[in-house]
Tab-separated table of C-alpha atoms in Angstrom:
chain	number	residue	atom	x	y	z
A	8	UNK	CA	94.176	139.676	34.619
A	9	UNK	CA	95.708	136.848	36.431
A	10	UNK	CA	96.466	139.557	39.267
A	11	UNK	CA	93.386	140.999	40.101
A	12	UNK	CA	92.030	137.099	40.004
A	13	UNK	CA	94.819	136.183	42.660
A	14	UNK	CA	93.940	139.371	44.631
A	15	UNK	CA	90.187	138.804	44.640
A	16	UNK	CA	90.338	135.591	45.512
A	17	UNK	CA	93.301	136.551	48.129
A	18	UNK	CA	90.594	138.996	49.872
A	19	UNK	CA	87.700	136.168	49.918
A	20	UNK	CA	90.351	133.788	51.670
A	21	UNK	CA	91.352	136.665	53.795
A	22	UNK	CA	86.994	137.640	54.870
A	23	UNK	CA	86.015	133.643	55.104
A	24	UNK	CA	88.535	131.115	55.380
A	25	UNK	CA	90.054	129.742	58.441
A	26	UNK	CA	92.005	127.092	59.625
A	27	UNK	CA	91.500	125.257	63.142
A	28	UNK	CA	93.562	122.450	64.435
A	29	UNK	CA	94.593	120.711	60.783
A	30	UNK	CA	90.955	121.663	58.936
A	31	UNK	CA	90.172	124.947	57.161
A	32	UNK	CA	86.894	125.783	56.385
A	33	UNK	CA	84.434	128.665	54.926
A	34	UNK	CA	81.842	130.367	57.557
A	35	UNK	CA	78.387	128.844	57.182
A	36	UNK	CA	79.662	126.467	54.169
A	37	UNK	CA	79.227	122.452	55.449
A	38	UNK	CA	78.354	120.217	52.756
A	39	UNK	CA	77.575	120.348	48.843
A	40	UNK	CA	78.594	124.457	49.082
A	41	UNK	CA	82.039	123.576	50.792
A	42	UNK	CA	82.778	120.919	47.954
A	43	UNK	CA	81.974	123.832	45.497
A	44	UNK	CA	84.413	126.162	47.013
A	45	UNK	CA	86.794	122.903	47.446
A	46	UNK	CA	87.079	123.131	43.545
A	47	UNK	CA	87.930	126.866	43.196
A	48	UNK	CA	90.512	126.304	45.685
A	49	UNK	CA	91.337	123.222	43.114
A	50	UNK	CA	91.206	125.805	40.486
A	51	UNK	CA	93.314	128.325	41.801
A	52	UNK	CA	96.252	125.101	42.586
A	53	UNK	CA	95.667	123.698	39.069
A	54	UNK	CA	96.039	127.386	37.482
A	55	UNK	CA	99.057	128.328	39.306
A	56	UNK	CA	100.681	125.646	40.954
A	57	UNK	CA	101.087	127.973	44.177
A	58	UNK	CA	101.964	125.918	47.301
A	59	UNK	CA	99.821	127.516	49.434
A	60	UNK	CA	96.576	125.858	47.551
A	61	UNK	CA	98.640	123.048	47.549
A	62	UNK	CA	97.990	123.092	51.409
A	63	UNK	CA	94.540	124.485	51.526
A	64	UNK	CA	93.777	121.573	49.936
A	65	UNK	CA	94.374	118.848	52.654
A	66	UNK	CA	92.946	121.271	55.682
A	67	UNK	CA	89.768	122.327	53.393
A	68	UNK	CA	88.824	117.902	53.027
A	69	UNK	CA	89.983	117.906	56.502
A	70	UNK	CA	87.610	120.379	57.142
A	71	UNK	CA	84.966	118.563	55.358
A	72	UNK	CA	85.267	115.906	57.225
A	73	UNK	CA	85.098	117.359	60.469
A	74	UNK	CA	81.309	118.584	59.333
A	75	UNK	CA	80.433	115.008	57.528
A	76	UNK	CA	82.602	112.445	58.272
A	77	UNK	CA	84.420	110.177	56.207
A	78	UNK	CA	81.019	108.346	55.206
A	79	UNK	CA	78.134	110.606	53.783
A	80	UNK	CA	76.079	108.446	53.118
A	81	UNK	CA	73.564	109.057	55.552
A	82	UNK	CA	73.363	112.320	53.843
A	83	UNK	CA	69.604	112.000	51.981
A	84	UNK	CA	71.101	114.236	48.750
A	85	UNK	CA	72.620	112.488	46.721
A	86	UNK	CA	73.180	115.472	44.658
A	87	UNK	CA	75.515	116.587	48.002
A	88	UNK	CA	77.605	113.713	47.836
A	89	UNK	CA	77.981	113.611	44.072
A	90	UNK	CA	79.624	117.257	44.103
A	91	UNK	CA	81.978	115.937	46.656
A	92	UNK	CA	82.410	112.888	44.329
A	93	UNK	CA	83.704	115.227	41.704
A	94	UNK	CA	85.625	117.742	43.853
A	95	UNK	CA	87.582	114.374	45.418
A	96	UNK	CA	88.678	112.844	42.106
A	97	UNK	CA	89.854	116.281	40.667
A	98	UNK	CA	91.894	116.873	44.242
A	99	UNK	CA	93.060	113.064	43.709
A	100	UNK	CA	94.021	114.164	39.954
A	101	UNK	CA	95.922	117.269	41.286
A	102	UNK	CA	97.877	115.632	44.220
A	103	UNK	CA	98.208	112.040	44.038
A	104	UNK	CA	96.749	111.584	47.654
A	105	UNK	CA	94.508	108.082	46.944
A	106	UNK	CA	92.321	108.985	49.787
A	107	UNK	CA	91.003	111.278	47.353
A	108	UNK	CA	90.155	108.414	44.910
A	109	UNK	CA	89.126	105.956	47.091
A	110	UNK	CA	86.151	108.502	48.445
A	111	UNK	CA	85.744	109.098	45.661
A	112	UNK	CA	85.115	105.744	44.283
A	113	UNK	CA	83.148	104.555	47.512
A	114	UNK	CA	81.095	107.405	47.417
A	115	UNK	CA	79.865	107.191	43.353
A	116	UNK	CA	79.449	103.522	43.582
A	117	UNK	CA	77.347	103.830	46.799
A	118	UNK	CA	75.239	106.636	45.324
A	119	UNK	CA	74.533	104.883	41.944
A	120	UNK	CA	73.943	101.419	43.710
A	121	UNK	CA	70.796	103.509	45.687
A	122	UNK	CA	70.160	105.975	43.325
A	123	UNK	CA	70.304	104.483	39.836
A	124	UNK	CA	66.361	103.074	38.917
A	125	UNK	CA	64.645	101.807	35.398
A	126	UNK	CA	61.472	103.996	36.946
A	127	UNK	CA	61.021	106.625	34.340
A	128	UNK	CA	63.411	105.037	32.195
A	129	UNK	CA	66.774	105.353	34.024
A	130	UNK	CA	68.588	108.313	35.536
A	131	UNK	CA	69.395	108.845	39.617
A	132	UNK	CA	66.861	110.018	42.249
A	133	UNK	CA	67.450	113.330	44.047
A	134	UNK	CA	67.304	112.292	47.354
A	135	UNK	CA	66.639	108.630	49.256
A	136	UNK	CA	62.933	109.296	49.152
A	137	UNK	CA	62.908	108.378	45.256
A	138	UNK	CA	60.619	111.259	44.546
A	139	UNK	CA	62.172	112.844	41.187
A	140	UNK	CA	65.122	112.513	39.351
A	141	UNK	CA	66.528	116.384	38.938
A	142	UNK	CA	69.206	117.735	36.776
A	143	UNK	CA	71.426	118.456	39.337
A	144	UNK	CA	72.146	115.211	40.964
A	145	UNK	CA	71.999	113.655	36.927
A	146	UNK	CA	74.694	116.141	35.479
A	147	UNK	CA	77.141	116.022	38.083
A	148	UNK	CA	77.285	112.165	38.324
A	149	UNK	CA	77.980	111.679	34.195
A	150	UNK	CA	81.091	114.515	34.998
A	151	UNK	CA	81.609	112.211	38.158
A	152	UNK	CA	81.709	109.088	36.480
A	153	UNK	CA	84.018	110.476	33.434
A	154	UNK	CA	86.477	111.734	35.894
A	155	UNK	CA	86.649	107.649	37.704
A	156	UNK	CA	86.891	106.382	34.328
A	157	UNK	CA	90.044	108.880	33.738
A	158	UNK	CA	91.595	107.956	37.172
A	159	UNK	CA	90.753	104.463	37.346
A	160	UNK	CA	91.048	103.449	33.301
A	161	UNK	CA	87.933	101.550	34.077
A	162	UNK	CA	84.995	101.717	30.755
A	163	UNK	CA	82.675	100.931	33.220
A	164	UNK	CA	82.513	104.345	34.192
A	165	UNK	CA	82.054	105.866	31.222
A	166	UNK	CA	79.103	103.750	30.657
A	167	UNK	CA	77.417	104.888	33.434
A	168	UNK	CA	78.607	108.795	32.408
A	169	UNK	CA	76.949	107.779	28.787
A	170	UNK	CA	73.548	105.816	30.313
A	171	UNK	CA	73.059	109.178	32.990
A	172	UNK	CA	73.915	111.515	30.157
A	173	UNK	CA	71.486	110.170	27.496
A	174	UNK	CA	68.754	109.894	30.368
A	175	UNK	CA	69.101	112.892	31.218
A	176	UNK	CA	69.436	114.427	27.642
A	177	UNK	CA	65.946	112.722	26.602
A	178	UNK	CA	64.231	113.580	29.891
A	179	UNK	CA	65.186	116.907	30.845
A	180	UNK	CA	66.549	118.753	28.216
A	181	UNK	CA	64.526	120.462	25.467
A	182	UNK	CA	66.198	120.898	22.203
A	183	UNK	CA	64.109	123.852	20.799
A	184	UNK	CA	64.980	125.798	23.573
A	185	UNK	CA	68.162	124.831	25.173
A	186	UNK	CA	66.345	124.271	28.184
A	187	UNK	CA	67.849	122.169	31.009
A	188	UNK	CA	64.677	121.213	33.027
A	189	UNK	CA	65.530	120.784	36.920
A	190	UNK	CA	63.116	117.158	37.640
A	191	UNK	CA	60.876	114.583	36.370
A	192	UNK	CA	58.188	113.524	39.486
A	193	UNK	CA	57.575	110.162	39.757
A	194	UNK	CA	53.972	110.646	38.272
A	195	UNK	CA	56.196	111.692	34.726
A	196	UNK	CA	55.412	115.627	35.410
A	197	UNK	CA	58.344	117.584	34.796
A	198	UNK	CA	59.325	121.189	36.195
């Protein structure tokens, strides 16, 4: 019920959330797992409109960017950043605030722009070492991309969502099964 949701998530506020001087953050949460918890916090505002996620929300980027800065792109992951990416357009979405967008924005573009090869046919490498291209930095940047394309009525973005969808839909997915493989090496082995 939507009660014993609001009280569970009431009590996990209550054991790991805390605010300090304008930023709120999560014990031992920093980067990609903070922008995870970012978006239940989004959840719980979107769901009920209660003000205080409305406020979380400010304190918990805040937070984030007391840990990372405002530029993470020095941050080797681009699988990190990405999640970020898509927690910062859905807070933009939910609150108007364009700081949210324009991270948003800078961040996508920057990680495409490094990320994005024709090596194995297309798709974005995991990290700056151009190793492998895995699922989890390829899935999150088509959602990524669809939600700029929303915010920005740009098509551009949705090309890019289609391109890293189909990529990763030939190259790590396996029809028969269902299975979602997590990365192509650079030698074409797959895992």
């Amino acid at each position: 019920t939507d009660e014993m949701a609001h009280q569970m998530f009431t009590d996990f506020l209550n054991t790991y959330y805390s605010e300090t001087d304008g930023w709120g953050g999560f014990s031992g949460q920093e980067c990609w797992s903070l922008s995870e918890i970012f978006e239940i916090v989004l959840d719980a505002y979107e769901h009920t409109g209660e003000a205080r996620y409305r406020n979380m929300i400010e304190k918990i980027y805040n937070g984030y960017e007391h840990y990372n800065g405002n530029d993470w792109m020095d941050n080797e992951y681009n699988d990190d950043i990405m999640w970020m990416v898509i927690a910062c357009a859905r807070a933009y979405n939910l609150t108007g605030n364009s700081n949210y967008r324009n991270q948003a924005i800078y961040h996508f573009d920057n990680v495409y722009d490094r990320a994005w090869s024709e090596d194995l046919g297309g798709g974005l490498w995991w990290k700056t070492a151009n190793n492998e291209k895995n699922s989890c930095i390829n899935g999150p940047a088509a959602i990524a991309a669809c939600l700029l394309g929303e915010i920005n009525s740009d098509e551009s973005y949705f090309q890019k969502a289609k391109e890293i969808y189909e990529w990763q839909r030939a190259n790590l997915y396996v029809p028969s099964t269902g299975k979602v493989l997590d990365c192509i090496y650079r030698d074409g082995s797959k895992n």
